[in-house]
Short mmCIF file of C-alpha atoms and ligand atoms in Angstrom, two decimals:
data_model
loop_
_atom_site.label_atom_id
_atom_site.label_comp_id
_atom_site.label_asym_id
_atom_site.label_seq_id
_atom_site.Cartn_x
_atom_site.Cartn_y
_atom_site.Cartn_z
CA UNK A 243 93.72 -6.84 28.64
CA UNK A 244 91.54 -5.25 31.32
CA UNK A 245 87.98 -4.49 30.16
CA UNK A 246 87.44 -0.69 30.38
CA UNK A 247 83.96 -1.37 31.81
CA UNK A 248 85.55 -2.78 34.98
CA UNK A 249 86.33 -0.28 37.73
CA UNK A 250 87.89 -0.75 41.15
CA UNK A 251 88.55 -4.25 42.50
CA UNK A 252 86.73 -4.52 45.85
CA UNK A 253 87.58 -8.14 46.68
CA UNK A 254 90.65 -9.83 45.21
CA UNK A 255 90.68 -13.49 44.18
CA UNK A 256 92.94 -14.58 47.05
CA UNK A 257 90.68 -12.82 49.57
CA UNK A 258 87.70 -14.70 48.10
CA UNK A 259 89.56 -18.01 48.47
CA UNK A 260 90.52 -17.30 52.06
CA UNK A 261 87.06 -16.19 53.13
CA UNK A 262 85.24 -19.05 51.39
CA UNK A 263 87.58 -21.44 53.16
CA UNK A 264 86.81 -19.82 56.55
CA UNK A 265 83.07 -20.00 55.86
CA UNK A 266 83.46 -23.68 54.92
CA UNK A 267 85.14 -24.40 58.25
CA UNK A 268 82.50 -22.51 60.19
CA UNK A 269 79.57 -24.14 58.39
CA UNK A 270 81.16 -27.59 58.76
CA UNK A 271 81.35 -27.06 62.54
CA UNK A 272 77.81 -25.64 62.78
CA UNK A 273 76.25 -28.45 60.75
CA UNK A 274 78.09 -31.37 62.34
CA UNK A 275 74.85 -32.44 64.02
CA UNK A 276 72.49 -31.00 61.38
CA UNK A 277 73.38 -33.03 58.33
CA UNK A 278 72.72 -33.74 55.60
CA UNK A 279 72.44 -30.08 54.68
CA UNK A 280 70.69 -29.07 51.47
CA UNK A 281 72.50 -26.17 49.84
CA UNK A 282 70.09 -24.08 47.82
CA UNK A 283 71.98 -22.06 45.24
CA UNK A 284 70.24 -19.00 43.86
CA UNK A 285 71.00 -18.84 40.13
CA UNK A 286 72.88 -17.61 38.40
CA UNK A 287 75.05 -15.31 40.50
CA UNK A 288 75.81 -17.77 43.30
CA UNK A 289 77.24 -20.33 40.87
CA UNK A 290 80.96 -20.03 41.63
CA UNK A 291 80.52 -19.18 45.30
CA UNK A 292 78.34 -22.26 45.80
CA UNK A 293 80.75 -24.55 43.93
CA UNK A 294 83.76 -23.29 45.92
CA UNK A 295 81.93 -23.30 49.27
CA UNK A 296 80.54 -26.81 48.80
CA UNK A 297 84.06 -28.16 48.21
CA UNK A 298 85.07 -26.69 51.58
CA UNK A 299 82.32 -28.52 53.50
CA UNK A 300 83.19 -31.65 55.39
CA UNK A 301 79.63 -32.70 56.24
CA UNK A 302 77.15 -34.73 54.16
CA UNK A 303 75.53 -32.25 51.78
CA UNK A 304 73.28 -32.06 48.76
CA UNK A 305 72.71 -29.27 46.28
CA UNK A 306 69.65 -27.87 44.57
CA UNK A 307 68.91 -24.65 42.72
CA UNK A 308 66.34 -21.91 42.43
CA UNK A 309 66.20 -19.13 39.91
CA UNK A 310 64.28 -15.98 40.69
CA UNK A 311 63.68 -12.75 38.87
CA UNK A 312 62.97 -9.56 40.72
CA UNK A 313 60.63 -7.11 39.07
CA UNK A 314 62.22 -3.69 38.90
CA UNK A 315 64.98 -1.92 37.02
CA UNK A 316 68.28 -3.59 36.12
CA UNK A 317 70.02 -2.28 39.25
CA UNK A 318 67.11 -1.81 41.69
CA UNK A 319 64.97 -4.66 42.98
CA UNK A 320 61.31 -4.18 43.87
CA UNK A 321 60.85 -7.10 46.25
CA UNK A 322 58.22 -8.62 43.98
CA UNK A 323 59.82 -11.84 42.92
CA UNK A 324 58.94 -14.40 40.27
CA UNK A 325 60.23 -17.98 40.60
CA UNK A 326 61.76 -18.97 37.25
CA UNK A 327 63.02 -22.33 38.47
CA UNK A 328 61.87 -24.05 41.64
CA UNK A 329 63.69 -26.66 43.71
CA UNK A 330 63.63 -30.27 42.54
CA UNK A 331 63.89 -31.49 46.14
CA UNK A 332 61.25 -31.50 48.86
CA UNK A 333 62.76 -29.62 51.81
CA UNK A 334 60.21 -30.46 54.51
CA UNK A 335 62.12 -31.51 57.67
CA UNK A 336 65.46 -30.94 55.91
CA UNK A 337 68.27 -28.61 56.98
CA UNK A 338 68.46 -25.91 54.31
CA UNK A 339 71.22 -23.40 53.70
CA UNK A 340 70.44 -20.79 51.05
CA UNK A 341 73.56 -19.67 49.21
CA UNK A 342 73.19 -16.17 47.74
CA UNK A 343 75.58 -14.02 45.74
CA UNK A 344 74.59 -10.62 47.10
CA UNK A 345 72.05 -9.10 49.44
CA UNK A 346 71.32 -5.53 48.45
CA UNK A 347 67.99 -4.21 49.78
CA UNK A 348 67.29 -7.73 51.11
CA UNK A 349 63.83 -7.74 49.48
CA UNK A 350 64.56 -10.69 47.17
CA UNK A 351 65.94 -12.76 50.03
CA UNK A 352 63.03 -11.84 52.30
CA UNK A 353 60.60 -13.14 49.68
CA UNK A 354 62.64 -16.28 49.11
CA UNK A 355 62.89 -17.09 52.83
CA UNK A 356 59.17 -16.60 53.34
CA UNK A 357 58.52 -18.98 50.44
CA UNK A 358 60.97 -21.63 51.68
CA UNK A 359 59.88 -21.38 55.32
CA UNK A 360 56.32 -22.21 54.25
CA UNK A 361 57.63 -25.62 53.08
CA UNK A 362 58.51 -26.61 56.66
CA UNK A 363 62.30 -27.12 56.64
CA UNK A 364 63.93 -28.39 59.86
CA UNK A 365 66.20 -25.33 59.74
CA UNK A 366 66.70 -22.47 57.30
CA UNK A 367 69.81 -20.27 57.21
CA UNK A 368 71.47 -18.01 54.66
CA UNK A 369 75.04 -17.71 53.49
CA UNK A 370 75.61 -14.60 51.36
CA UNK A 371 78.90 -13.83 49.68
CA UNK A 372 78.30 -10.08 49.75
CA UNK A 373 76.00 -7.69 51.59
CA UNK A 374 75.49 -3.96 51.22
CA UNK A 375 74.51 -2.90 54.76
CA UNK A 376 73.89 0.71 53.71
CA UNK A 377 71.11 -0.44 51.38
CA UNK A 378 69.24 -2.83 53.66
CA UNK A 379 65.48 -2.26 53.73
CA UNK A 380 64.53 -5.29 55.81
CA UNK A 381 65.32 -6.76 59.23
CA UNK A 382 67.28 -9.69 57.90
CA UNK A 383 70.78 -10.71 58.83
CA UNK A 384 72.20 -13.68 56.91
CA UNK A 385 73.76 -16.17 59.34
CA UNK A 386 76.97 -16.24 57.23
CA UNK A 387 78.39 -13.30 55.27
CA UNK A 388 81.53 -13.27 53.14
CA UNK A 389 82.12 -9.53 52.81
CA UNK A 390 80.25 -6.34 53.56
CA UNK A 391 80.72 -3.93 50.68
CA UNK A 392 79.82 -0.29 50.10
CA UNK A 393 76.82 0.78 48.03
CA UNK A 394 78.32 0.11 44.59
CA UNK A 395 77.17 -2.06 41.71
CA UNK A 396 79.61 -4.96 41.45
CA UNK A 397 80.39 -7.73 38.98
CA UNK A 398 82.64 -10.79 38.88
CA UNK A 399 82.89 -14.17 40.64
CA UNK A 400 79.44 -15.03 39.31
CA UNK A 401 77.88 -11.57 39.43
CA UNK A 402 76.88 -10.09 36.11
CA UNK A 403 75.79 -6.98 34.35
CA UNK A 404 73.51 -7.93 31.46
CA UNK A 405 74.99 -11.47 31.64
CA UNK A 406 78.58 -10.26 31.22
CA UNK A 407 81.59 -10.32 33.57
CA UNK A 408 80.56 -13.39 35.62
CA UNK A 409 83.91 -15.00 34.76
CA UNK A 410 86.08 -12.39 36.46
CA UNK A 411 88.08 -14.07 39.26
CA UNK A 412 87.53 -11.06 41.59
CA UNK A 413 84.69 -8.71 42.59
CA UNK A 414 84.90 -5.27 41.03
CA UNK A 415 82.77 -2.20 40.47
CA UNK A 416 81.35 -1.53 37.05
CA UNK A 417 82.06 1.72 35.32
CA UNK A 418 78.86 3.40 34.19
CA UNK A 419 78.93 3.99 30.45
CA UNK A 420 78.71 7.60 29.31
CA UNK A 421 75.88 8.38 26.90
CA UNK A 422 78.34 9.29 24.15
CA UNK A 423 80.54 6.23 24.68
CA UNK A 424 83.68 6.00 26.82
CA UNK A 425 83.89 4.29 30.17
CA UNK A 426 82.58 7.04 32.50
CA UNK A 427 82.47 7.06 36.28
CA UNK A 428 82.19 4.15 38.73
CA UNK A 429 78.66 3.01 39.58
P1 LIG B 711 67.82 -7.12 46.63
O1 LIG B 711 66.45 -7.68 46.49
O2 LIG B 711 68.57 -7.59 47.85
O3 LIG B 711 67.81 -5.61 46.54
O4 LIG B 711 68.62 -7.56 45.33
C1 LIG B 711 69.19 -8.80 45.23
C2 LIG B 711 69.52 -9.15 43.82
O5 LIG B 711 69.83 -7.99 43.03
C3 LIG B 711 70.80 -9.98 43.81
O6 LIG B 711 70.50 -11.35 43.98
C4 LIG B 711 71.39 -9.63 42.47
O7 LIG B 711 70.79 -10.42 41.48
C5 LIG B 711 70.98 -8.19 42.25
N1 LIG B 711 72.03 -7.24 42.70
C6 LIG B 711 71.98 -6.41 43.75
N2 LIG B 711 73.11 -5.69 43.86
C7 LIG B 711 73.92 -6.11 42.85
C8 LIG B 711 75.25 -5.76 42.44
O8 LIG B 711 75.95 -4.91 43.01
N3 LIG B 711 75.73 -6.43 41.36
C9 LIG B 711 75.01 -7.37 40.68
N4 LIG B 711 75.60 -7.95 39.62
N5 LIG B 711 73.77 -7.72 41.04
C10 LIG B 711 73.22 -7.11 42.12
#
């Protein structure tokens, strides 16, 4: 049964598969002479994207994770970021590819890149599953992007709302709850 909180599907499961496969091919070619590559997954939203992407890479690769929390409201980031979990690995002189779920204003990613760059990696690039170009507040173009989406709040394929809906096999908008109950309009 479809959850009434879920609105329009923006990216179907088969489109996700196809695009992740294309990104895997592209990254494999680009990193042929830059391996091993350290994939840095940003928890928790990038979980499924990272796992699927990594299985499409045909170059030596390692994986590590960071968890960050952005101060701000539930749906609006402030750009002031707290590191909840840091990398286990030392990335100095390593080739690093940050794997993000979504870039909205870009403020979180900007902070993260500044932080990682200070550790002296040999190279530092970003692969984001989703971007919202209309919302961008910073000069920052991830090297690899899965899909550009409109300015909507989305869930699924790892992305949550209050920890729910990560397990959806597609990316969909969330319907904003009405104060008196009911499933209301799309966010
Ligand atoms: P930014 O700093 O780019 O504005 O926000 C990035 C973070 O905000 C993402 O890593 C994600 O955690 C959260 N975020 C931004 N837009 C969405 C969205 O549409 N859906 C979900 N689930 N999270 C979002």
